[in-house]
Amino acid sequence: ILIARLMKACHINPRQRGFIRAAGGSENRKVLQLLIRHAKREQRDLAIVFMDIAKAFDTVSHQHILMGLKKREVDPHIICLISNIYDNIYTCIN
């Protein structure tokens, strides 16, 4: 429910595969293969950049995320729900 509401307020790139219901990375791999083949066939340069933002939510401050949501004018109720998820969280290793 949260992701559906956030998608209304925040643009999500159609290539985004994390945290949403979508085909896995195989579609992105196929697009990459097609681009490489096209560049070879046309003898054109091709620059490719891979960004690994694994664990981004562990490294971006929760306050920064909440400020970004407010800046995008996400419904205050949704921001409050997300803020509550961050309140009093801890990890205990036994």
PDB file of C-alpha atoms in Angstrom:
ATOM      1  CA  ILE A   1       0.000   0.000   0.000  1.00  0.00           C
ATOM      2  CA  LEU A   2       2.803   2.391   0.915  1.00  0.00           C
ATOM      3  CA  ILE A   3       4.713   1.839  -2.319  1.00  0.00           C
ATOM      4  CA  ALA A   4       1.543   2.375  -4.372  1.00  0.00           C
ATOM      5  CA  ARG A   5       0.928   5.699  -2.657  1.00  0.00           C
ATOM      6  CA  LEU A   6       4.550   6.781  -2.875  1.00  0.00           C
ATOM      7  CA  MET A   7       4.593   6.030  -6.599  1.00  0.00           C
ATOM      8  CA  LYS A   8       1.846   8.629  -7.055  1.00  0.00           C
ATOM      9  CA  ALA A   9       4.052  11.317  -5.495  1.00  0.00           C
ATOM     10  CA  CYS A  10       7.525  10.232  -6.607  1.00  0.00           C
ATOM     11  CA  HIS A  11       8.595   9.379 -10.147  1.00  0.00           C
ATOM     12  CA  ILE A  12      10.044   5.893 -10.370  1.00  0.00           C
ATOM     13  CA  ASN A  13      12.187   5.109 -13.378  1.00  0.00           C
ATOM     14  CA  PRO A  14      10.674   2.330 -15.512  1.00  0.00           C
ATOM     15  CA  ARG A  15      13.994   0.435 -15.222  1.00  0.00           C
ATOM     16  CA  GLN A  16      13.673   0.344 -11.404  1.00  0.00           C
ATOM     17  CA  ARG A  17      13.401  -3.238 -10.195  1.00  0.00           C
ATOM     18  CA  GLY A  18      13.874  -3.041  -6.438  1.00  0.00           C
ATOM     19  CA  PHE A  19      10.948  -2.674  -4.022  1.00  0.00           C
ATOM     20  CA  ILE A  20       8.268  -2.871  -6.716  1.00  0.00           C
ATOM     21  CA  ARG A  21       6.322  -5.616  -8.426  1.00  0.00           C
ATOM     22  CA  ALA A  22       8.027  -6.047 -11.762  1.00  0.00           C
ATOM     23  CA  ALA A  23       9.858  -8.566 -13.841  1.00  0.00           C
ATOM     24  CA  GLY A  24      13.270  -9.379 -12.447  1.00  0.00           C
ATOM     25  CA  GLY A  25      16.589  -8.148 -13.722  1.00  0.00           C
ATOM     26  CA  SER A  26      16.356 -10.397 -16.783  1.00  0.00           C
ATOM     27  CA  GLU A  27      14.504  -7.671 -18.696  1.00  0.00           C
ATOM     28  CA  ASN A  28      17.272  -5.164 -17.947  1.00  0.00           C
ATOM     29  CA  ARG A  29      19.912  -7.705 -19.026  1.00  0.00           C
ATOM     30  CA  LYS A  30      18.080  -8.226 -22.313  1.00  0.00           C
ATOM     31  CA  VAL A  31      17.958  -4.463 -22.937  1.00  0.00           C
ATOM     32  CA  LEU A  32      21.709  -4.270 -22.233  1.00  0.00           C
ATOM     33  CA  GLN A  33      22.425  -7.115 -24.656  1.00  0.00           C
ATOM     34  CA  LEU A  34      20.373  -5.382 -27.363  1.00  0.00           C
ATOM     35  CA  LEU A  35      22.219  -2.092 -26.822  1.00  0.00           C
ATOM     36  CA  ILE A  36      25.618  -3.786 -27.070  1.00  0.00           C
ATOM     37  CA  ARG A  37      24.617  -5.656 -30.252  1.00  0.00           C
ATOM     38  CA  HIS A  38      23.281  -2.453 -31.808  1.00  0.00           C
ATOM     39  CA  ALA A  39      26.466  -0.520 -30.964  1.00  0.00           C
ATOM     40  CA  LYS A  40      28.629  -3.278 -32.476  1.00  0.00           C
ATOM     41  CA  ARG A  41      26.497  -3.542 -35.605  1.00  0.00           C
ATOM     42  CA  GLU A  42      26.526   0.236 -36.121  1.00  0.00           C
ATOM     43  CA  GLN A  43      30.200   0.470 -35.054  1.00  0.00           C
ATOM     44  CA  ARG A  44      29.316   3.113 -32.499  1.00  0.00           C
ATOM     45  CA  ASP A  45      30.823   3.866 -29.108  1.00  0.00           C
ATOM     46  CA  LEU A  46      28.790   2.787 -26.110  1.00  0.00           C
ATOM     47  CA  ALA A  47      29.274   3.893 -22.516  1.00  0.00           C
ATOM     48  CA  ILE A  48      27.656   1.850 -19.756  1.00  0.00           C
ATOM     49  CA  VAL A  49      27.456   2.752 -16.091  1.00  0.00           C
ATOM     50  CA  PHE A  50      26.390   0.373 -13.337  1.00  0.00           C
ATOM     51  CA  MET A  51      25.381   1.786  -9.980  1.00  0.00           C
ATOM     52  CA  ASP A  52      25.125  -0.483  -6.979  1.00  0.00           C
ATOM     53  CA  ILE A  53      23.142   1.244  -4.271  1.00  0.00           C
ATOM     54  CA  ALA A  54      22.719  -1.889  -2.207  1.00  0.00           C
ATOM     55  CA  LYS A  55      21.719  -1.128   1.337  1.00  0.00           C
ATOM     56  CA  ALA A  56      21.000   2.517   0.469  1.00  0.00           C
ATOM     57  CA  PHE A  57      18.418   2.692   3.222  1.00  0.00           C
ATOM     58  CA  ASP A  58      21.083   1.626   5.725  1.00  0.00           C
ATOM     59  CA  THR A  59      23.415   4.446   4.692  1.00  0.00           C
ATOM     60  CA  VAL A  60      21.020   7.337   3.977  1.00  0.00           C
ATOM     61  CA  SER A  61      19.903   9.060   7.158  1.00  0.00           C
ATOM     62  CA  HIS A  62      16.268   8.563   8.036  1.00  0.00           C
ATOM     63  CA  GLN A  63      15.881  12.336   8.478  1.00  0.00           C
ATOM     64  CA  HIS A  64      17.149  12.888   4.939  1.00  0.00           C
ATOM     65  CA  ILE A  65      14.606  10.398   3.570  1.00  0.00           C
ATOM     66  CA  LEU A  66      11.777  12.083   5.494  1.00  0.00           C
ATOM     67  CA  MET A  67      12.890  15.536   4.315  1.00  0.00           C
ATOM     68  CA  GLY A  68      12.907  14.279   0.717  1.00  0.00           C
ATOM     69  CA  LEU A  69       9.363  12.972   1.088  1.00  0.00           C
ATOM     70  CA  LYS A  70       8.211  16.307   2.524  1.00  0.00           C
ATOM     71  CA  LYS A  71       9.931  18.180  -0.298  1.00  0.00           C
ATOM     72  CA  ARG A  72       8.017  16.029  -2.798  1.00  0.00           C
ATOM     73  CA  GLU A  73       4.819  16.888  -0.906  1.00  0.00           C
ATOM     74  CA  VAL A  74       4.008  13.277  -0.090  1.00  0.00           C
ATOM     75  CA  ASP A  75       0.852  13.001   2.007  1.00  0.00           C
ATOM     76  CA  PRO A  76       1.737  13.817   5.646  1.00  0.00           C
ATOM     77  CA  HIS A  77      -0.044  10.675   6.820  1.00  0.00           C
ATOM     78  CA  ILE A  78       2.276   8.507   4.665  1.00  0.00           C
ATOM     79  CA  ILE A  79       5.323  10.414   5.952  1.00  0.00           C
ATOM     80  CA  CYS A  80       4.128   9.809   9.512  1.00  0.00           C
ATOM     81  CA  LEU A  81       3.737   6.074   8.834  1.00  0.00           C
ATOM     82  CA  ILE A  82       7.259   5.860   7.415  1.00  0.00           C
ATOM     83  CA  SER A  83       8.621   7.916  10.311  1.00  0.00           C
ATOM     84  CA  ASN A  84       6.990   5.511  12.763  1.00  0.00           C
ATOM     85  CA  ILE A  85       8.743   2.601  11.051  1.00  0.00           C
ATOM     86  CA  TYR A  86      12.074   4.274  11.904  1.00  0.00           C
ATOM     87  CA  ASP A  87      11.204   5.068  15.537  1.00  0.00           C
ATOM     88  CA  ASN A  88      12.785   2.940  18.249  1.00  0.00           C
ATOM     89  CA  ILE A  89      14.305   0.353  15.904  1.00  0.00           C
ATOM     90  CA  TYR A  90      17.285  -1.665  17.036  1.00  0.00           C
ATOM     91  CA  THR A  91      19.121  -4.882  16.308  1.00  0.00           C
ATOM     92  CA  CYS A  92      19.872  -7.502  18.922  1.00  0.00           C
ATOM     93  CA  ILE A  93      22.335 -10.274  18.137  1.00  0.00           C
ATOM     94  CA  ASN A  94      22.286 -13.285  20.462  1.00  0.00           C
TER      95      ASN A  94
END
